[in-house]
Coordinates of C-alpha atoms in Angstrom, one line a residue:
X1 CA 0.0 0.0 0.0
X2 CA 1.4 3.4 -1.0
X3 CA 1.0 6.3 1.4
X4 CA 0.4 9.2 -1.0
X5 CA -2.5 9.4 -3.5
X6 CA -4.1 12.0 -5.8
X7 CA -7.4 11.4 -3.9
X8 CA -8.6 9.4 -0.9
X9 CA -12.3 8.6 -0.9
X10 CA -13.9 7.6 2.4
X11 CA -16.9 5.4 1.9
X12 CA -18.0 3.2 -1.1
X13 CA -21.7 4.0 -1.5
X14 CA -23.0 5.5 -4.7
X15 CA -21.3 8.9 -4.2
X16 CA -17.9 7.5 -3.2
X17 CA -17.9 4.7 -5.7
X18 CA -18.8 7.2 -8.5
X19 CA -15.9 9.6 -7.5
X20 CA -13.4 6.7 -7.2
X21 CA -14.4 5.4 -10.6
X22 CA -14.4 8.8 -12.3
X23 CA -11.0 9.8 -10.9
X24 CA -9.3 6.5 -11.6
X25 CA -10.7 6.5 -15.2
X26 CA -9.0 9.9 -15.6
X27 CA -5.7 8.4 -14.5
X28 CA -5.6 9.6 -10.9
X29 CA -4.3 7.4 -8.1
X30 CA -7.2 6.7 -5.8
X31 CA -7.5 5.1 -2.4
X32 CA -11.1 3.9 -1.6
X33 CA -11.8 3.1 2.1
X34 CA -14.8 1.1 3.2
X35 CA -15.6 0.7 6.9
X36 CA -17.5 -2.5 6.3
X37 CA -16.6 -5.8 4.6
X38 CA -17.2 -7.0 1.1
X39 CA -20.1 -9.1 2.2
X40 CA -20.9 -12.1 0.0
X41 CA -23.7 -13.6 2.1
X42 CA -26.3 -11.3 0.6
X43 CA -30.0 -12.2 0.8
X44 CA -29.6 -13.7 4.3
X45 CA -30.7 -12.3 7.6
X46 CA -27.2 -12.8 9.0
X47 CA -25.7 -10.9 6.1
X48 CA -28.1 -8.0 6.4
X49 CA -27.7 -7.7 10.1
X50 CA -23.9 -7.5 9.7
X51 CA -24.3 -4.8 6.9
X52 CA -26.6 -2.4 8.8
X53 CA -25.3 -0.5 11.8
X54 CA -26.2 -2.0 15.2
X55 CA -28.1 -4.8 13.4
X56 CA -30.7 -2.3 12.3
X57 CA -31.3 -0.9 15.8
X58 CA -29.4 2.4 15.4
X59 CA -31.7 5.1 16.8
X60 CA -31.9 8.7 17.5
X61 CA -32.0 9.8 21.2
X62 CA -35.7 10.1 20.8
X63 CA -36.0 6.5 19.6
X64 CA -36.5 6.9 15.9
X65 CA -34.8 4.0 14.0
X66 CA -32.4 4.9 11.2
X67 CA -30.8 2.8 8.5
X68 CA -27.1 3.0 8.0
X69 CA -25.1 0.4 6.1
X70 CA -21.4 -0.5 6.1
X71 CA -20.4 -2.7 3.2
X72 CA -18.9 -2.3 -0.3
X73 CA -21.6 -0.4 -2.2
X74 CA -23.0 1.1 1.0
X75 CA -26.8 1.2 1.3
X76 CA -27.3 0.1 -2.3
X77 CA -26.7 -3.5 -1.1
X78 CA -30.0 -3.3 0.8
X79 CA -32.1 -0.7 -1.1
X80 CA -35.1 -1.3 -3.3
X81 CA -33.5 -0.5 -6.6
X82 CA -35.8 2.4 -7.3
X83 CA -34.8 5.3 -9.5
X84 CA -35.8 8.9 -9.7
X85 CA -34.4 12.0 -11.4
X86 CA -33.0 14.7 -9.1
X87 CA -35.6 17.2 -7.8
X88 CA -36.1 20.3 -9.8
X89 CA -35.7 22.4 -6.7
X90 CA -32.0 21.7 -6.6
X91 CA -31.6 24.0 -9.6
X92 CA -34.4 26.4 -8.7
X93 CA -33.4 27.1 -5.0
X94 CA -29.7 26.2 -5.0
X95 CA -28.5 26.8 -8.5
X96 CA -27.3 23.2 -9.0
X97 CA -28.2 21.6 -12.3
X98 CA -27.6 17.9 -12.2
X99 CA -29.7 17.2 -15.4
X100 CA -26.9 16.2 -17.8
X101 CA -25.3 13.9 -15.3
X102 CA -28.6 12.4 -14.3
X103 CA -29.7 11.8 -17.9
X104 CA -26.4 10.2 -18.7
X105 CA -26.7 7.9 -15.6
X106 CA -30.4 7.1 -16.4
X107 CA -29.3 5.8 -19.8
X108 CA -26.1 4.1 -18.5
X109 CA -28.0 2.1 -15.8
X110 CA -31.0 1.5 -18.1
X111 CA -33.5 2.9 -15.5
X112 CA -37.0 1.9 -16.6
X113 CA -40.3 0.8 -15.1
X114 CA -40.8 -3.0 -14.9
X115 CA -43.0 -4.4 -17.7
X116 CA -46.5 -5.3 -16.6
X117 CA -45.7 -9.0 -16.4
X118 CA -43.0 -8.4 -13.8
X119 CA -44.8 -6.0 -11.5
X120 CA -46.2 -8.7 -9.3
X121 CA -49.9 -9.7 -9.0
X122 CA -50.4 -8.1 -5.6
X123 CA -48.7 -4.8 -6.6
X124 CA -50.6 -4.6 -9.9
X125 CA -53.8 -5.2 -8.0
X126 CA -53.0 -2.4 -5.6
X127 CA -52.2 0.0 -8.5
X128 CA -55.4 -0.9 -10.3
X129 CA -57.5 -0.5 -7.1
X130 CA -55.9 2.9 -6.4
X131 CA -56.5 4.2 -9.9
X132 CA -60.1 2.9 -9.8
X133 CA -60.5 5.0 -6.6
X134 CA -59.3 8.1 -8.6
X135 CA -55.6 8.1 -7.5
X136 CA -52.7 8.1 -9.9
X137 CA -50.4 5.1 -9.4
X138 CA -47.9 4.0 -12.1
X139 CA -45.0 1.4 -12.4
X140 CA -41.8 2.7 -10.6
X141 CA -38.6 3.2 -12.6
X142 CA -36.1 0.5 -11.4
X143 CA -32.4 -0.1 -11.7
X144 CA -32.9 -3.7 -12.6
X145 CA -31.5 -6.0 -15.2
X146 CA -34.8 -7.3 -16.6
X147 CA -33.3 -10.5 -18.0
X148 CA -32.1 -11.4 -14.5
X149 CA -35.4 -10.4 -12.9
X150 CA -37.2 -12.9 -15.3
X151 CA -34.9 -15.8 -14.4
X152 CA -33.7 -14.9 -10.9
X153 CA -36.9 -15.6 -8.9
X154 CA -35.5 -13.8 -5.9
X155 CA -36.4 -10.2 -6.5
X156 CA -39.2 -10.0 -3.9
X157 CA -39.1 -8.9 -0.2
X158 CA -35.8 -10.6 0.5
X159 CA -34.0 -8.3 -2.0
X160 CA -33.9 -5.8 0.9
X161 CA -31.5 -8.3 2.6
X162 CA -29.2 -8.1 -0.5
X163 CA -29.8 -9.2 -4.1
X164 CA -28.7 -12.8 -4.8
X165 CA -29.5 -13.0 -8.5
X166 CA -27.6 -9.9 -9.5
X167 CA -30.7 -8.2 -11.1
X168 CA -30.5 -5.1 -8.8
X169 CA -27.8 -2.5 -9.6
X170 CA -25.5 -1.7 -6.7
X171 CA -22.5 0.6 -6.4
X172 CA -20.4 -2.5 -6.3
X173 CA -20.5 -2.4 -10.1
X174 CA -18.8 1.1 -10.1
X175 CA -16.3 -0.2 -7.4
X176 CA -15.3 -3.1 -9.7
X177 CA -14.7 -0.7 -12.5
X178 CA -12.8 1.7 -10.3
X179 CA -10.5 -1.2 -9.2
X180 CA -10.0 -2.2 -12.8
X181 CA -8.7 1.3 -13.5
X182 CA -6.3 1.2 -10.5
X183 CA -8.3 2.3 -7.5
X184 CA -6.9 0.7 -4.3
X185 CA -9.9 -0.6 -2.3
X186 CA -9.4 -1.4 1.4
X187 CA -12.3 -2.8 3.3
X188 CA -12.7 -2.9 7.1
X189 CA -11.0 0.4 7.1
X190 CA -12.5 3.2 9.2
X191 CA -11.4 6.8 8.8
X192 CA -10.9 8.2 12.3
X193 CA -9.5 11.6 11.4
X194 CA -8.9 14.1 8.6
X195 CA -5.4 15.6 8.7
X196 CA -5.4 19.4 8.3
X197 CA -2.5 21.7 7.9
X198 CA -2.9 25.4 7.4
X199 CA -6.6 25.0 6.7
X200 CA -5.8 22.5 3.9
X201 CA -6.7 18.8 4.1
X202 CA -3.6 16.7 3.5
X203 CA -4.6 13.2 4.4
X204 CA -6.4 10.9 6.9
X205 CA -5.8 8.5 9.7
X206 CA -7.5 5.1 9.4
X207 CA -8.1 2.1 11.5
X208 CA -7.5 -0.9 9.2
X209 CA -8.4 -4.4 10.4
X210 CA -5.3 -6.3 11.6
X211 CA -3.0 -3.2 11.3
X212 CA -2.0 -0.3 13.4
X213 CA -3.5 3.1 12.7
X214 CA -2.4 4.2 9.3
X215 CA -1.6 7.7 8.2
X216 CA -2.3 8.3 4.5
X217 CA -1.8 11.4 2.4
X218 CA -3.6 12.8 -0.7
X219 CA -4.0 16.0 -2.6
X220 CA -7.8 15.7 -2.3
X221 CA -10.0 14.1 0.4
X222 CA -13.6 13.2 -0.4
X223 CA -15.8 12.1 2.5
X224 CA -18.6 9.8 1.4
X225 CA -19.1 7.9 4.6
X226 CA -22.8 8.8 4.9
X227 CA -25.2 11.2 6.6
X228 CA -24.1 10.3 10.2
X229 CA -20.4 9.5 9.9
X230 CA -19.4 12.4 7.6
X231 CA -20.4 15.3 9.9
X232 CA -18.6 13.6 12.8
X233 CA -15.3 13.6 10.8
X234 CA -15.9 17.2 9.8
X235 CA -16.5 18.2 13.4
X236 CA -13.2 16.5 14.4
X237 CA -11.5 18.6 11.7
X238 CA -12.9 21.8 13.0
X239 CA -15.9 22.4 10.7
X240 CA -18.3 23.7 13.4
X241 CA -21.4 24.0 11.2
X242 CA -21.4 20.2 10.5
X243 CA -24.2 18.2 12.0
X244 CA -26.3 21.1 13.1
X245 CA -29.5 19.5 11.6
X246 CA -30.6 16.4 9.7
X247 CA -33.5 14.9 7.8
X248 CA -34.4 11.2 7.6
X249 CA -37.4 10.7 5.3
X250 CA -39.7 9.2 8.0
X251 CA -41.3 6.0 6.7
X252 CA -44.1 3.8 7.7
X253 CA -45.4 0.5 6.2
X254 CA -49.1 -0.2 6.3
X255 CA -49.8 -3.9 6.2
X256 CA -53.0 -5.7 5.3
X257 CA -54.0 -9.3 4.7
X258 CA -55.2 -9.9 1.2
X259 CA -58.0 -12.4 0.4
X260 CA -55.8 -13.6 -2.5
X261 CA -52.0 -13.3 -3.0
X262 CA -49.6 -11.2 -0.9
X263 CA -46.8 -9.0 -2.2
X264 CA -43.7 -10.8 -0.7
X265 CA -42.7 -12.2 -4.1
X266 CA -43.2 -8.9 -5.9
X267 CA -40.3 -6.6 -6.7
X268 CA -39.9 -3.9 -4.0
X269 CA -41.8 -0.7 -4.8
X270 CA -42.8 -2.0 -8.2
X271 CA -45.6 0.6 -8.4
X272 CA -45.9 4.0 -6.6
X273 CA -47.5 7.4 -6.7
X274 CA -46.1 10.9 -6.8
X275 CA -49.5 12.5 -6.7
X276 CA -49.0 14.1 -3.2
X277 CA -45.2 14.6 -3.3
X278 CA -45.0 18.2 -4.4
X279 CA -48.2 19.4 -2.7
X280 CA -47.9 17.5 0.7
X281 CA -44.5 15.9 0.8
X282 CA -46.0 12.4 0.8
X283 CA -45.0 9.5 -1.4
X284 CA -46.4 6.0 -1.5
X285 CA -45.6 2.6 -3.1
X286 CA -46.0 -1.1 -2.6
X287 CA -43.5 -2.8 -0.3
X288 CA -43.3 -5.4 2.3
X289 CA -40.4 -6.4 4.5
X290 CA -39.0 -9.9 4.6
X291 CA -40.8 -12.4 6.9
X292 CA -38.7 -12.1 10.0
X293 CA -38.5 -8.3 9.8
X294 CA -42.3 -8.1 9.4
X295 CA -42.8 -10.2 12.5
X296 CA -40.4 -8.0 14.5
X297 CA -42.3 -4.9 13.2
X298 CA -45.7 -6.5 14.2
X299 CA -44.3 -7.3 17.6
X300 CA -43.2 -3.7 18.1
X301 CA -46.6 -2.5 17.1
X302 CA -48.2 -4.8 19.8
X303 CA -48.2 -8.4 20.6
X304 CA -51.9 -8.7 19.6
X305 CA -50.8 -8.1 16.0
X306 CA -48.2 -11.0 15.9
X307 CA -50.8 -13.6 14.8
X308 CA -51.1 -11.6 11.5
X309 CA -47.7 -12.9 10.7
X310 CA -49.1 -16.4 10.2
X311 CA -50.7 -14.9 7.1
X312 CA -47.4 -13.4 5.7
X313 CA -47.8 -15.0 2.3
X314 CA -51.1 -13.1 1.9
X315 CA -49.9 -9.8 3.4
X316 CA -49.6 -6.7 1.2
X317 CA -47.8 -3.6 2.2
X318 CA -47.9 0.1 1.2
X319 CA -44.9 2.3 1.9
X320 CA -45.6 5.8 3.2
X321 CA -42.6 8.1 3.0
X322 CA -42.7 11.8 3.9
X323 CA -40.4 14.8 3.4
X324 CA -39.4 16.1 6.9
X325 CA -38.0 19.5 7.8
X326 CA -34.3 19.8 8.9
X327 CA -34.0 19.5 12.7
X328 CA -32.0 17.8 15.4
X329 CA -28.2 17.3 15.3
X330 CA -25.4 14.8 14.9
X331 CA -22.5 15.1 17.3
X332 CA -18.8 14.4 17.0
X333 CA -19.3 10.8 18.4
X334 CA -22.1 10.0 15.9
X335 CA -24.9 10.4 18.4
X336 CA -28.1 11.7 16.8
X337 CA -31.0 13.8 18.0
X338 CA -34.0 13.7 15.7
X339 CA -37.6 13.9 16.8
X340 CA -40.7 13.9 14.6
X341 CA -42.7 17.0 14.5
X342 CA -46.4 17.6 14.5
X343 CA -46.2 18.3 10.8
X344 CA -44.5 15.0 10.2
X345 CA -47.2 13.1 12.0
X346 CA -49.8 14.9 10.0
X347 CA -48.2 13.9 6.8
X348 CA -47.9 10.3 7.9
X349 CA -51.5 10.3 9.0
X350 CA -52.6 11.6 5.6
X351 CA -50.6 8.8 3.9
X352 CA -52.0 6.1 6.2
X353 CA -55.6 7.3 5.5
X354 CA -55.1 7.0 1.8
X355 CA -53.2 3.7 2.0
X356 CA -55.9 2.2 4.3
X357 CA -58.6 3.2 1.8
X358 CA -56.7 1.5 -1.0
X359 CA -56.0 -1.7 1.1
X360 CA -59.6 -1.9 2.1
X361 CA -60.9 -1.5 -1.4
X362 CA -58.4 -4.1 -2.6
X363 CA -60.1 -6.6 -0.3
X364 CA -58.1 -6.4 3.0
X365 CA -60.4 -6.6 6.0
X366 CA -60.0 -3.4 8.1
X367 CA -59.3 -5.5 11.1
X368 CA -56.2 -6.9 9.4
X369 CA -54.6 -3.5 8.7
X370 CA -51.8 -2.3 10.9
X371 CA -49.0 0.3 10.6
X372 CA -45.4 -0.4 11.4
X373 CA -43.3 1.8 13.7
X374 CA -41.8 4.9 12.0
X375 CA -38.2 4.5 10.8
X376 CA -35.8 6.9 9.0
X377 CA -35.0 5.7 5.5
X378 CA -32.2 8.2 4.5
X379 CA -30.3 10.0 7.3
X380 CA -29.0 13.0 5.3
X381 CA -28.8 16.8 5.2
X382 CA -26.1 17.0 8.0
X383 CA -23.5 18.7 5.8
X384 CA -25.9 20.6 3.6
X385 CA -25.0 22.7 0.5
X386 CA -25.0 26.4 1.5
X387 CA -24.3 25.7 5.2
X388 CA -21.4 23.2 5.4
X389 CA -20.3 22.7 1.8
X390 CA -20.4 25.1 -1.2
X391 CA -21.9 24.3 -4.5
X392 CA -18.8 22.4 -5.5
X393 CA -19.2 20.2 -2.4
X394 CA -16.0 21.7 -0.8
X395 CA -15.9 22.5 2.9
X396 CA -14.3 25.6 4.4
X397 CA -11.1 23.4 4.6
X398 CA -9.3 23.5 1.3
X399 CA -9.3 20.2 -0.7
X400 CA -11.8 18.6 1.7
X401 CA -15.0 17.6 -0.1
X402 CA -18.2 15.7 0.8
X403 CA -20.1 13.6 -1.6
X404 CA -22.9 11.6 0.0
X405 CA -26.5 12.2 1.2
X406 CA -25.2 14.5 4.0
X407 CA -24.9 17.3 1.4
X408 CA -28.6 17.4 0.6
X409 CA -29.7 20.9 1.6
X410 CA -33.2 19.5 2.5
X411 CA -34.9 16.1 2.4
X412 CA -34.6 14.8 -1.2
X413 CA -38.2 13.4 -1.2
X414 CA -37.4 10.6 -3.7
X415 CA -35.0 7.7 -4.2
X416 CA -31.5 9.0 -3.8
X417 CA -29.2 6.9 -6.0
X418 CA -29.4 8.8 -9.3
X419 CA -28.9 12.1 -7.5
X420 CA -25.9 10.8 -5.6
X421 CA -24.3 9.4 -8.7
X422 CA -24.9 12.7 -10.4
X423 CA -23.3 14.7 -7.6
X424 CA -20.3 12.3 -7.8
X425 CA -19.9 12.8 -11.6
X426 CA -20.2 16.5 -11.2
X427 CA -17.6 16.5 -8.5
X428 CA -15.2 14.4 -10.6
X429 CA -15.5 16.9 -13.4
X430 CA -14.8 19.8 -11.1
X431 CA -11.8 18.1 -9.5
X432 CA -10.3 17.2 -12.9
X433 CA -10.9 20.6 -14.5
X434 CA -9.7 22.4 -11.4
X435 CA -6.4 20.5 -11.4
X436 CA -5.9 21.2 -15.1
X437 CA -6.5 24.9 -14.5

């Protein structure tokens, strides 16, 4: 392992993987550090529990659960594979136009709705029922290899434990390409400190499994460790505005027991609606957790709901995800304070009312319908553009950049992957052009 690089990228999720790939393709020497392992036991509960922080029980001080993943590819190993273009408000309110990068990525990853035959019977029934009621539900654009979806047979609920058939795109594909072009990937390597001299980032210290603390130098440092770890590293480096607020995209699943087939074998979020996104900050789609996670969720809701788990194969689920306002904080040790507001609960209640109407109309007895506890889907906004980083994603410390969900200036209100890749490609272009200048 060399000790001096053109760039060190901390974190291998979609943002970090994109930057590593782009810089290495341009001939730069790149070190890519990943705190987690290159897990191969995808699609198993044991694998998923080792990927997510604290086995999925990471919570804010107020008790709101949040998802954080440590593995090559970051949270893309356990996401739904859904795709969405960046929000228009990024350009309107912050002057950041990701359109060319997003359009390029959309074509590159072949984002497209699943054909009707692959939506899943339960999801298609929910969509048809919702539209019959006057709502506007459509197939969701997915980052799936359709040929593998057809033959894989494992793209249902268990995909959230990790995709075993290779149909779902993950950032691991970008990592492989980056390594092919010379990126040095080290897993089980946790960045503990950013080295700063005369207000200029010069390197990092990292705790690498089986080794003593390593000190590594680079011309550019890019933090892509995620919405909770990145602000902690910035606070240690002296960036006092980091972690002053966060957003989490609060999410609830509403379950019902169908008289026919459940949605556990349907692709995750194969249909959804954006009808209330701009007006109310509420988005919905079809989704159900794997069996064990559903049982745990039912148990948390109340022991009297546990018997519903015996009907798991006939259970259907509707995801309700809302746009929350920035609030709370993340401290230097990674502790999080994030409480839901009255406005958040009102949005969730609105989504539950609509979802319950759809489930009931689809044939689910009202007595079978139950809501999961609230969880945070995307901890982000902790190093926001305009407050912690500038529009080029550089911090107040020269040559120290951030490229993960922490830079979102507000809740993104949509699937994040295309936006994160677009930010990564934009940053690569900036770094290369800046160096040439």
